[in-house]
GROMACS .gro file of C-alpha atoms in nm:
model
  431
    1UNK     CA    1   0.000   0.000   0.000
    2UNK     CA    2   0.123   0.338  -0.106
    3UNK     CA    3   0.183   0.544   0.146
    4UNK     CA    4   0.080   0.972   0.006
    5UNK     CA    5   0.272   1.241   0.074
    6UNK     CA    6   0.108   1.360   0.370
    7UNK     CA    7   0.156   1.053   0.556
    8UNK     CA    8   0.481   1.025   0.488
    9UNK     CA    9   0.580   1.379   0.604
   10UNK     CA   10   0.403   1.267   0.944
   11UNK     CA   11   0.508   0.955   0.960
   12UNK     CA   12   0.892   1.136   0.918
   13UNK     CA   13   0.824   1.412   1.193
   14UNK     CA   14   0.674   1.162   1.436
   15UNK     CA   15   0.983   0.947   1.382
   16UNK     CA   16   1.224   1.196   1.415
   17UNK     CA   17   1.086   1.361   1.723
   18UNK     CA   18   1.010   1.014   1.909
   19UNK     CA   19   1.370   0.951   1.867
   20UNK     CA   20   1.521   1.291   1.997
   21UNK     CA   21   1.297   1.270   2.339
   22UNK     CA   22   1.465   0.905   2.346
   23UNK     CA   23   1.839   1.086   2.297
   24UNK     CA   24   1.744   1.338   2.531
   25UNK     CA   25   1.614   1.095   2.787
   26UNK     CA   26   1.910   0.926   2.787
   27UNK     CA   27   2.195   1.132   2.764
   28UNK     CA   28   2.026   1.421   2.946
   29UNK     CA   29   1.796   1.296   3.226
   30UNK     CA   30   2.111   1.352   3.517
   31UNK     CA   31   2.157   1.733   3.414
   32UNK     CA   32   1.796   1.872   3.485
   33UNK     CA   33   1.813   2.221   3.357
   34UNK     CA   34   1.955   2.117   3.055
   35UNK     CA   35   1.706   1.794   2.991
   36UNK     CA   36   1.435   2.030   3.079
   37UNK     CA   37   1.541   2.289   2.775
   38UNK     CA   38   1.604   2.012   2.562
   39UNK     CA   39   1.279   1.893   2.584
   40UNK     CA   40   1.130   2.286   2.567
   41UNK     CA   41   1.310   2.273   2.247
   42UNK     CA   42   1.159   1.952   2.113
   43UNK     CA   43   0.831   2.109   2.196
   44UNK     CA   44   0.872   2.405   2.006
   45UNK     CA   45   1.033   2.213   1.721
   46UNK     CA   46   0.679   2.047   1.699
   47UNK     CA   47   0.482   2.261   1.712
   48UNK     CA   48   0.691   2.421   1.430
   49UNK     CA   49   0.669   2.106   1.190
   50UNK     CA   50   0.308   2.113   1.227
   51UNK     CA   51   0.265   2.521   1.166
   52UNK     CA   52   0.479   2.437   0.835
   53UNK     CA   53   0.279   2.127   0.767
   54UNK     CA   54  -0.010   2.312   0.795
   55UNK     CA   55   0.158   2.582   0.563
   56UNK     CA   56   0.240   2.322   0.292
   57UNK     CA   57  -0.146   2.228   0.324
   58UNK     CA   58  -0.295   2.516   0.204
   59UNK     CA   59  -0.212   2.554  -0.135
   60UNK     CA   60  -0.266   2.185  -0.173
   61UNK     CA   61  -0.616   2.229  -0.016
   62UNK     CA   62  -0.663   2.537  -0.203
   63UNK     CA   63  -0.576   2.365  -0.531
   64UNK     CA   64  -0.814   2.046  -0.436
   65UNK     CA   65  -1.076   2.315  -0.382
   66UNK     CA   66  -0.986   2.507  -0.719
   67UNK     CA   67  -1.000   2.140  -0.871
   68UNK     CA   68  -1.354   2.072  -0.772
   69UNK     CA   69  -1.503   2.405  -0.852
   70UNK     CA   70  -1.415   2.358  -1.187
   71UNK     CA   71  -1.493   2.009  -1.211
   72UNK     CA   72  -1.881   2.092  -1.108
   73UNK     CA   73  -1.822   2.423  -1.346
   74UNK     CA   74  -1.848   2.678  -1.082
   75UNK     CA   75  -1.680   2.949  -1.220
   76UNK     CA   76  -1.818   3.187  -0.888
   77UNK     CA   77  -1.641   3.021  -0.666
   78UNK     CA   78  -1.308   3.306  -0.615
   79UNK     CA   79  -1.053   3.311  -0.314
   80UNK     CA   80  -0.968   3.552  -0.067
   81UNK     CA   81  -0.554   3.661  -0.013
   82UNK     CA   82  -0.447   3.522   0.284
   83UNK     CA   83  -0.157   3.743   0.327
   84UNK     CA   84   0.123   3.508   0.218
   85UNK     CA   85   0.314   3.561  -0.081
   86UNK     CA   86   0.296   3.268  -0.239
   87UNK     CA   87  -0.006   3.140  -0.143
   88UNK     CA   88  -0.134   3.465  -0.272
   89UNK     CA   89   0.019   3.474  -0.602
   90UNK     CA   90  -0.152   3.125  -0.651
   91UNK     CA   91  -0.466   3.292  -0.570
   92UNK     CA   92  -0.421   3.563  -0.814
   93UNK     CA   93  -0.367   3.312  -1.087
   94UNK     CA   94  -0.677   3.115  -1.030
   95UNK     CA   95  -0.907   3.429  -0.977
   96UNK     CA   96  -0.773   3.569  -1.320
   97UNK     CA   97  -0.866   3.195  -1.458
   98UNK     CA   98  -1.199   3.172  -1.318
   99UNK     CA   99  -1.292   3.487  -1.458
  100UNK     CA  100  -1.175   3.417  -1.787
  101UNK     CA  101  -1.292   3.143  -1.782
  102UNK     CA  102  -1.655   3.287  -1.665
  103UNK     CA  103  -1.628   3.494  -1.966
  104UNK     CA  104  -1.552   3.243  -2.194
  105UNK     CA  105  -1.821   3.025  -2.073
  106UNK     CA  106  -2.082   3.312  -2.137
  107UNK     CA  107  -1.964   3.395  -2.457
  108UNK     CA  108  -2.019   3.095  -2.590
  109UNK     CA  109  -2.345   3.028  -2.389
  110UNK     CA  110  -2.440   3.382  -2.589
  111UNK     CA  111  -2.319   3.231  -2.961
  112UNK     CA  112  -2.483   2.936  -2.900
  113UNK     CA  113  -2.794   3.059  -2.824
  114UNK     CA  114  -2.807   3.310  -3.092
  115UNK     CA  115  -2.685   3.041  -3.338
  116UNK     CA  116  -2.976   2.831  -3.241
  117UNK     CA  117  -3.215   3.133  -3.276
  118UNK     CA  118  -3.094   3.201  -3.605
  119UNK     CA  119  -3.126   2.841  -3.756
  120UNK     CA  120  -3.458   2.832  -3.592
  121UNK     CA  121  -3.550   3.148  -3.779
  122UNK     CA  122  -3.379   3.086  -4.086
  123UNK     CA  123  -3.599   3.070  -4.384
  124UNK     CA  124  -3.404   2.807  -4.506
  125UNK     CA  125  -3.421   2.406  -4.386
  126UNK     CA  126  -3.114   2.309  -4.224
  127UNK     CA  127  -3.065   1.944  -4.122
  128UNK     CA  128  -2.780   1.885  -3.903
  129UNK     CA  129  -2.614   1.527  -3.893
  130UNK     CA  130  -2.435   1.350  -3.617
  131UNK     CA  131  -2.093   1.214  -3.587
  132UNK     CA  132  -2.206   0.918  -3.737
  133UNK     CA  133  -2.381   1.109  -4.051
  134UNK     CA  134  -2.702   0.999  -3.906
  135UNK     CA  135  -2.972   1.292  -3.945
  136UNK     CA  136  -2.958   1.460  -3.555
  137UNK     CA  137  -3.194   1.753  -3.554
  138UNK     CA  138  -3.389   1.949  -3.811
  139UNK     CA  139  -3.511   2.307  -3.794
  140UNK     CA  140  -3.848   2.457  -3.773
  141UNK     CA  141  -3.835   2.538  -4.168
  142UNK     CA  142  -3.696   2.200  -4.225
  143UNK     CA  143  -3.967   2.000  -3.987
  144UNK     CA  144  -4.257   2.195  -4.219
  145UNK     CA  145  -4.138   2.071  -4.504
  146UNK     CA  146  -4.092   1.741  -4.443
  147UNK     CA  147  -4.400   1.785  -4.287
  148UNK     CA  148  -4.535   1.407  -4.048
  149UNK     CA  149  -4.262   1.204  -4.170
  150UNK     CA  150  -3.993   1.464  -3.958
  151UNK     CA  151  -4.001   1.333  -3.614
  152UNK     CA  152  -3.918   0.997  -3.773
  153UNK     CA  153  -3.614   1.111  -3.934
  154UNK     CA  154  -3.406   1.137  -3.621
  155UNK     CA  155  -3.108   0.883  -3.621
  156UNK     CA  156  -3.139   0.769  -3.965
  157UNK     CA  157  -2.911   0.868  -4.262
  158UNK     CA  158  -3.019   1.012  -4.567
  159UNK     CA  159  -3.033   0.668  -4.748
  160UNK     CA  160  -3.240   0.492  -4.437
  161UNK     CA  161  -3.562   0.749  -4.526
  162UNK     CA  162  -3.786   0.744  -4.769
  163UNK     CA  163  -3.780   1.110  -4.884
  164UNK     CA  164  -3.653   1.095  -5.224
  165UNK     CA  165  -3.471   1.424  -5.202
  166UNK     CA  166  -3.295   1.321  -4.913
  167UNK     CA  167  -3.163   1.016  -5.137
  168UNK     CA  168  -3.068   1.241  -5.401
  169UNK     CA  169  -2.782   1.382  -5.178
  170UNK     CA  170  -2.635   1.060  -5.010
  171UNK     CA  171  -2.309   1.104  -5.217
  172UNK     CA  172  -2.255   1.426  -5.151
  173UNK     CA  173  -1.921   1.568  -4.984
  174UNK     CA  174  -1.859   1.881  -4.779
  175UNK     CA  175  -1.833   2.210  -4.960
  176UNK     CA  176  -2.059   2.018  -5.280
  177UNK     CA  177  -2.389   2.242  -5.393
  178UNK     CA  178  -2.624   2.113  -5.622
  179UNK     CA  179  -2.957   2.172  -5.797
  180UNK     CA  180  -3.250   1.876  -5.727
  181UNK     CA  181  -3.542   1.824  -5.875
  182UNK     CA  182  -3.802   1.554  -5.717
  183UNK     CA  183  -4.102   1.505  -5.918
  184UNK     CA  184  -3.975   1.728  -6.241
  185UNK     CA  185  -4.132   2.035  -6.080
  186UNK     CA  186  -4.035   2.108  -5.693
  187UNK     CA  187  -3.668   2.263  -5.738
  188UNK     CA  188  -3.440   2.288  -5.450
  189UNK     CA  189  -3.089   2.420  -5.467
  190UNK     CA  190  -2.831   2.219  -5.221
  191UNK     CA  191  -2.568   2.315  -5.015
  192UNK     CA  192  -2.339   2.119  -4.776
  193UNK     CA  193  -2.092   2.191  -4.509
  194UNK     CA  194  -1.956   2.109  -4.178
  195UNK     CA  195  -1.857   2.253  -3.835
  196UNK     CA  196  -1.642   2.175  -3.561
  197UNK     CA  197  -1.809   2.028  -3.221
  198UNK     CA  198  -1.595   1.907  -2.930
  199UNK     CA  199  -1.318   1.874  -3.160
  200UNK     CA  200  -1.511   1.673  -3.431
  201UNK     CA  201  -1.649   1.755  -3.768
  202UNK     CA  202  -2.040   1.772  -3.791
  203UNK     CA  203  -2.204   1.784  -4.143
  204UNK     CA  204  -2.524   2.002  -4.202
  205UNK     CA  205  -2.729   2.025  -4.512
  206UNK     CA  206  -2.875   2.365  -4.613
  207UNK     CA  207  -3.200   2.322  -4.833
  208UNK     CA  208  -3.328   2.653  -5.018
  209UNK     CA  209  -3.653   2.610  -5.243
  210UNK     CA  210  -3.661   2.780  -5.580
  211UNK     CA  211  -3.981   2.621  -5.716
  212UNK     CA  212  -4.180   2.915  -5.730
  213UNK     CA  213  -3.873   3.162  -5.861
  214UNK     CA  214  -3.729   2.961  -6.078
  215UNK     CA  215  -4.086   2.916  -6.193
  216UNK     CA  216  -4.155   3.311  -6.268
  217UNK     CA  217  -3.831   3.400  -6.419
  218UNK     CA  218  -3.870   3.090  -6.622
  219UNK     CA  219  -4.215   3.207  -6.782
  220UNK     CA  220  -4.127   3.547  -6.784
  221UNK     CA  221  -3.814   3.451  -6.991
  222UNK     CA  222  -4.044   3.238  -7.220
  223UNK     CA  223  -4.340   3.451  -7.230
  224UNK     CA  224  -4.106   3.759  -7.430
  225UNK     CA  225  -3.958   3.477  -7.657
  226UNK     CA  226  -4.325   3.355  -7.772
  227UNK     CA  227  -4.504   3.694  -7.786
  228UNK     CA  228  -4.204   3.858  -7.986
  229UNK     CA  229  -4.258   3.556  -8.206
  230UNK     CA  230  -4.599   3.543  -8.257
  231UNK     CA  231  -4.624   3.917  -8.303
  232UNK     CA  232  -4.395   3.882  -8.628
  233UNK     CA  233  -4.534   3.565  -8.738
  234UNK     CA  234  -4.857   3.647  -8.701
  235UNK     CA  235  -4.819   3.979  -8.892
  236UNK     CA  236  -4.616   3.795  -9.156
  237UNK     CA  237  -4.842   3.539  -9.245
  238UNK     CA  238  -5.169   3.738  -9.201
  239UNK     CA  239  -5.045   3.960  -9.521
  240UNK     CA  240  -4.896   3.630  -9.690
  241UNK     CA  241  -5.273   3.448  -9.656
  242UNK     CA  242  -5.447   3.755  -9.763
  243UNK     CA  243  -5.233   3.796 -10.103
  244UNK     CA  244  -5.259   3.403 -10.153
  245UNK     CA  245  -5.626   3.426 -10.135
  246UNK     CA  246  -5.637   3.754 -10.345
  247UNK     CA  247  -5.430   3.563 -10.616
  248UNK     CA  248  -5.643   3.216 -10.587
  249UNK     CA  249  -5.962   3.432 -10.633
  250UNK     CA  250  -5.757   3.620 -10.963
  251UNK     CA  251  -5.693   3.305 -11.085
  252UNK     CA  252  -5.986   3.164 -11.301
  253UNK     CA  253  -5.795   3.049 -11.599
  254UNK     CA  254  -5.843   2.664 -11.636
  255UNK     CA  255  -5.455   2.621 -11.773
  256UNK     CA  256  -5.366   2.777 -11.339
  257UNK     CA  257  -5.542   2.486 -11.154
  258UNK     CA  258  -5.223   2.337 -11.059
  259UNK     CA  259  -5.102   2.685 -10.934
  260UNK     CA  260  -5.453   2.746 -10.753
  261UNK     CA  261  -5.379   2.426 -10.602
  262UNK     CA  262  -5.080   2.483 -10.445
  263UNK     CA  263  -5.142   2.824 -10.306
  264UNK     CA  264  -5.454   2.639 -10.112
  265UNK     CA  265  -5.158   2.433  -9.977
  266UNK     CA  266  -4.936   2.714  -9.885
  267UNK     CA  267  -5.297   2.889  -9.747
  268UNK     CA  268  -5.340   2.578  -9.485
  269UNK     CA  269  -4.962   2.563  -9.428
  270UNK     CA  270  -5.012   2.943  -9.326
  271UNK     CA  271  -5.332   2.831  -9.139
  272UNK     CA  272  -5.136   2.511  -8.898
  273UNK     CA  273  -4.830   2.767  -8.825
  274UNK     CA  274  -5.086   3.021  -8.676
  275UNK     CA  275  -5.252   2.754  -8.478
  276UNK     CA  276  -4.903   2.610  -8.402
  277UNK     CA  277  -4.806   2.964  -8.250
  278UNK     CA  278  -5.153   2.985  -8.097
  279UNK     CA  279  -5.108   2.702  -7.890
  280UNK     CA  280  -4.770   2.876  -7.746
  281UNK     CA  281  -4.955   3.166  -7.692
  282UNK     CA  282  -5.242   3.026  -7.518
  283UNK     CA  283  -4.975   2.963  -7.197
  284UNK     CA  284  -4.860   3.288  -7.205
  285UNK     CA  285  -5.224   3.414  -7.238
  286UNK     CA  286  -5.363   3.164  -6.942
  287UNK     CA  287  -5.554   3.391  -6.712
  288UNK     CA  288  -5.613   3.338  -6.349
  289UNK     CA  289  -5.821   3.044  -6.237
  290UNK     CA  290  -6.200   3.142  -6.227
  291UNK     CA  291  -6.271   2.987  -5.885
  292UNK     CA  292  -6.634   2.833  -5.831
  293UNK     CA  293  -6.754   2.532  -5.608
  294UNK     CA  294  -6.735   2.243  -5.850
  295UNK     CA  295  -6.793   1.834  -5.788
  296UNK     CA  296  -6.471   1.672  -5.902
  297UNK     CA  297  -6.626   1.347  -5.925
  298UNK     CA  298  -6.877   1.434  -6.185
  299UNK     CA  299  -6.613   1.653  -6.405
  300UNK     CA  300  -6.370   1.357  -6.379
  301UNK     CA  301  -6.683   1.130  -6.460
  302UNK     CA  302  -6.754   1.364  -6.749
  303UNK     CA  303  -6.399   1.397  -6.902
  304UNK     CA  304  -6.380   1.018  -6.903
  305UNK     CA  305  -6.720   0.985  -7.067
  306UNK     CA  306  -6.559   1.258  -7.353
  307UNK     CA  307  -6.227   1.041  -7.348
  308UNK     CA  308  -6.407   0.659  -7.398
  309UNK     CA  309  -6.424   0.653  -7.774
  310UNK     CA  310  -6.077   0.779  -7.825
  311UNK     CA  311  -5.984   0.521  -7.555
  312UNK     CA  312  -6.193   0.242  -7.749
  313UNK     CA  313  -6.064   0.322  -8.095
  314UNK     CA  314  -5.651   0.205  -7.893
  315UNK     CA  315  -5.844  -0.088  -7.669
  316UNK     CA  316  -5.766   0.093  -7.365
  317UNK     CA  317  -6.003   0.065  -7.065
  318UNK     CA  318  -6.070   0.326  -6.906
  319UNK     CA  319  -6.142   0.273  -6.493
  320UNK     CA  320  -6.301   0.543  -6.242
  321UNK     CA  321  -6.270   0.471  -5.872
  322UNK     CA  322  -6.492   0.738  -5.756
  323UNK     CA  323  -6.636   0.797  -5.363
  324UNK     CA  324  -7.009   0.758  -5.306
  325UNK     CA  325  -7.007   1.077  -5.158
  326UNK     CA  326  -6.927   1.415  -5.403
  327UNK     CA  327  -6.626   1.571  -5.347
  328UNK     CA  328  -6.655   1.906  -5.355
  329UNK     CA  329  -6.333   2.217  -5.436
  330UNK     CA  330  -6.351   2.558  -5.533
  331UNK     CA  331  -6.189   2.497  -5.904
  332UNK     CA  332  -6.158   2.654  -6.202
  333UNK     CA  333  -6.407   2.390  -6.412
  334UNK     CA  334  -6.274   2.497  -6.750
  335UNK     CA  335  -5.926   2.476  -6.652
  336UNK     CA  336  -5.886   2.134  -6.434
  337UNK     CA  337  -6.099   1.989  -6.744
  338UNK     CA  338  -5.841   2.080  -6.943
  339UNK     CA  339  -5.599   1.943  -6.721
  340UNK     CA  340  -5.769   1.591  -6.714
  341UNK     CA  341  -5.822   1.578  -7.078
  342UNK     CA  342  -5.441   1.636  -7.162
  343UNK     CA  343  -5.329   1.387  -6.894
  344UNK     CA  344  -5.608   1.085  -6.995
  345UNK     CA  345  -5.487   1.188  -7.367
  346UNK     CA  346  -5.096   1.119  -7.245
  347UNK     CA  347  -5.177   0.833  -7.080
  348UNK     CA  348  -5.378   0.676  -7.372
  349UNK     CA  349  -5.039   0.734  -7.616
  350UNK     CA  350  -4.875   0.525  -7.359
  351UNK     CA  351  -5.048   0.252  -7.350
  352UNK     CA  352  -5.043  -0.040  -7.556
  353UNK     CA  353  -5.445  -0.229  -7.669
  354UNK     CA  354  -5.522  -0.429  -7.332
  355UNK     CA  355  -5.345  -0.175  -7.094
  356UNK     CA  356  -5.552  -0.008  -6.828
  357UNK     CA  357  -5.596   0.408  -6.734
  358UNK     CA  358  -5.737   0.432  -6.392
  359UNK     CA  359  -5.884   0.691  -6.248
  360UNK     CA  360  -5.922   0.738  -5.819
  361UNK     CA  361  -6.057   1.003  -5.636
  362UNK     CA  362  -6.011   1.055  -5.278
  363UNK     CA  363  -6.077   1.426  -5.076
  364UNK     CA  364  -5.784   1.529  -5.118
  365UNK     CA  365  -5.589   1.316  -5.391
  366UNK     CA  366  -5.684   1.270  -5.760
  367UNK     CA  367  -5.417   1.030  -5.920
  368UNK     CA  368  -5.456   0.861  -6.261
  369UNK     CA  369  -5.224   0.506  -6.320
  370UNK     CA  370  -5.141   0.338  -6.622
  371UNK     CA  371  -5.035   0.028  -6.705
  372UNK     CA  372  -4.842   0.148  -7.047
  373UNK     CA  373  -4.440   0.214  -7.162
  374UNK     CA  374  -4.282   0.371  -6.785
  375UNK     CA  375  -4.135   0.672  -6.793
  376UNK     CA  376  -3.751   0.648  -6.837
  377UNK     CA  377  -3.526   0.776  -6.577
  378UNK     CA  378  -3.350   1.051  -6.725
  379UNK     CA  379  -3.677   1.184  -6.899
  380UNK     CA  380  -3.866   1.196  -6.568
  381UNK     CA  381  -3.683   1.537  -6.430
  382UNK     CA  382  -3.720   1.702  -6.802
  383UNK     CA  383  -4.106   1.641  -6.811
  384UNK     CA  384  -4.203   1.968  -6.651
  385UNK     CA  385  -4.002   2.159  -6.869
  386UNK     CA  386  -4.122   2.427  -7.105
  387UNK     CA  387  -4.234   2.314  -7.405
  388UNK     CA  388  -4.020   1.943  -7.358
  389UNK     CA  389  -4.196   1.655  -7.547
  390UNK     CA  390  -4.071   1.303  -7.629
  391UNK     CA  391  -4.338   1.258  -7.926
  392UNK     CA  392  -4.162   1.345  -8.281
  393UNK     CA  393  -4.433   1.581  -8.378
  394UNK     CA  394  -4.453   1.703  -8.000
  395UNK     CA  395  -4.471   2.070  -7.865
  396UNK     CA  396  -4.444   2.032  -7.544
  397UNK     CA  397  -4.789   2.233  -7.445
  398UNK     CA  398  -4.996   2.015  -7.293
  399UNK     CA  399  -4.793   1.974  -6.965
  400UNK     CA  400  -4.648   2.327  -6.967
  401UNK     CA  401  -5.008   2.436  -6.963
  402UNK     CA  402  -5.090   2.134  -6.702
  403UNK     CA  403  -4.850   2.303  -6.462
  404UNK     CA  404  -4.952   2.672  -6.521
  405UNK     CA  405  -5.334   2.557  -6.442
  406UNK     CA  406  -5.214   2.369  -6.107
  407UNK     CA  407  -4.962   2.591  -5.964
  408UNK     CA  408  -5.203   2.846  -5.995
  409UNK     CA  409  -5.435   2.616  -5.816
  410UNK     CA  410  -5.200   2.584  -5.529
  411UNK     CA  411  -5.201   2.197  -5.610
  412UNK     CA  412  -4.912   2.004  -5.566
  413UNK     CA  413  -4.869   1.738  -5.833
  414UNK     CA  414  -4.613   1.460  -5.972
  415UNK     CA  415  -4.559   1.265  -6.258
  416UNK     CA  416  -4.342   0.935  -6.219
  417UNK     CA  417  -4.343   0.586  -6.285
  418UNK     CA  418  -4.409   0.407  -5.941
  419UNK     CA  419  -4.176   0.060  -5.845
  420UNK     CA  420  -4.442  -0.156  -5.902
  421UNK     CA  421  -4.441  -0.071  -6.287
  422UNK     CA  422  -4.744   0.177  -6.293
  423UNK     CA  423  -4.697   0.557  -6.426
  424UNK     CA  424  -4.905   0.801  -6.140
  425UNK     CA  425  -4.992   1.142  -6.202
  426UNK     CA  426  -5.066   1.251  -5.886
  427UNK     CA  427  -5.241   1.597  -5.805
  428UNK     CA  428  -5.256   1.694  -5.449
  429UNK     CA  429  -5.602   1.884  -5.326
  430UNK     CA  430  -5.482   1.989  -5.002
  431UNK     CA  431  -5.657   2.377  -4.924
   0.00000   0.00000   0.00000
């Protein structure tokens, strides 16, 4: 057993004392005065080794006492001088740490706090991972957006949820920004980084939607393009069809038939071009939805009456899965008709004779499956795009105008092929 300090400095002074009274005793006991001041001596000599033991204490004890202050994180716990140099230098030193220390402790206490205000205020969603790159806390923009499914992101990483966004940016490093799309509308621009917490490197993803920006600059941009062009065209081709029908009607000869002829060709050329550029005027032109109380089951049950033939004539079936009960929205009839018709119409031109279109209706979901060729991967993020088409005669108007009509619902909608082999258009109702 290991004897400390302290005992041993007792154990020493005991020793050495117990063995001067013996000398003294001894050689000392006949000659009384000076056995007497011997042991006067001896006395004072310990009561001396315990004042300096007790000296030697108190900057131990006042260490131990420093120690254990700061291992509970007291930083008010300061010392008062004693008086002795030493012990009061020691004291200086520790009062000068504490405080520092104090001040320290509160400045960070203040950063912290008003870094955890700020990401709570941010307008951006911030989603802060753990050592392990496990998600570890979310902020209040990020928790809205993600909506029920937040709470049960905690501990998982980004390629244990089932957000597909969140897959989207499982490979990316620190410092990376990138521009996501997740259904070919919803745009979100990317942006990771890291900080430094008890010595370690955290990760946090910064998640900025641009849906609705990206969305106005993009039709502004487009809306110039196709009313500078239809102002020439249509100018141009208004005075070419009115001196073509001028020189038909001039024309009566029998020997300029064949010439008649072909200016009524060039005459219903003129006529498809203005009806071309009318269709990329008409979502420039779009006006603002016309809201009235409407039944969506009986417009949906209507469209697909209007669609049946066209769907008979390619042996497609058409299927509604409509409630009992009428489901009623304050819609713009003309427009969401519109809507339906163009997406029954794309579904139909995917579908093979035999394949199914099916129609379901809930309160606040209206999604319409087929059975037909899936969407391919790197088409699915382009679909949304102005004027994209994958059809060789395609213009690329029906779902430009599809999204005009349901972002100016406020609907959200998607169009994907699902795992199990089925392509969804899905249109969210939510109000």
């Amino acid at each position: 057993m290991r004897l400390s300090t302290r005992a041993k400095y007792i154990s020493y002074i005991a020793v050495l004392h117990l063995v001067l009274i013996i000398l003294v005793a001894n050689l000392l006991s006949e000659n009384k005065p000076l056995f007497i001041a011997s042991e006067v001596f001896l006395l004072l000599s310990a009561a001396a080794s315990i004042q300096l033991y007790r000296n030697f204490m108190q900057p131990i004890q006042f260490v131990k006492s420093g120690i254990e202050a700061i291992k509970d994180k007291d930083f008010s716990i300061k010392f008062v001088p004693t008086g002795k140099g030493e012990i009061d230098t020691l004291i200086e030193v520790y009062n000068l740490m504490i405080d520092q220390l104090r001040e320290e402790r509160t400045r960070l206490h203040e950063q912290h706090f008003f870094l955890e205000k700020l990401i709570e205020a941010s307008p951006i969603s911030i989603v802060i991972l753990d050592y392990d790159e496990k998600i570890d806390s979310l902020n209040h923009k990020a928790q809205e957006q993600f909506g029920a499914v937040a709470e049960q992101l905690h501990g998982k990483a980004l390629n244990e949820t089932n957000l597909p966004l969140l897959h989207e940016l499982v490979d990316m490093q620190d410092g990376d920004s990138r521009v996501v799309k997740t259904n070919g509308v919803v745009t979100f621009k990317v942006q990771r980084s890291h900080f430094m917490d008890k010595g370690f490197k955290r990760s946090f993803l910064m998640i900025e939607e641009l849906t609705n920006e990206l969305l106005v600059s993009e039709k502004n941009a487009y809306g110039k393009v196709i009313r500078m062009m239809a102002h020439e065209v249509n100018n141009t081709l208004g005075a070419t069809d009115s001196i073509l029908q001028t020189t038909r009607n001039i024309l009566t000869d029998p020997g300029f038939t064949e010439l008649k002829e072909a200016l009524g060709v060039a005459s219903e050329r003129n006529g498809r071009l203005t009806r071309f550029m009318r269709n990329f005027a008409d979502v420039v032109r779009l006006p603002t939805p016309n809201r009235a109380t409407a039944d969506l089951s009986l417009l949906v049950r209507d469209v697909s009456t209007f669609m049946q033939a066209a769907a008979s004539e390619r042996q497609v079936s058409i299927q509604l899965f409509l409630p009992e009960a009428p489901i009623v929205k304050s819609v713009d009839t003309g427009q969401m008709e519109h809507v339906l018709v163009n997406v029954i119409k794309n579904a139909m031109e995917a579908c093979a004779p035999g394949n199914v279109i099916g129609i379901h209706l809930t309160q606040s979901l209206l999604l319409i499956k087929n059975n037909g060729t899936p969407i391919e991967q790197e088409v699915n993020a382009s679909l949304f795009n102005p004027f994209f088409s994958t059809k060789k005669d395609g213009q690329g108007i029906g779902l430009t105008l599809t999204r005009e009509i349901l972002v100016n619902h406020n609907f959200g909608f998607s169009l994907k092929t699902e795992e199990y082999g089925w392509t969804v258009f899905r249109i969210e109702m939510e109000e």
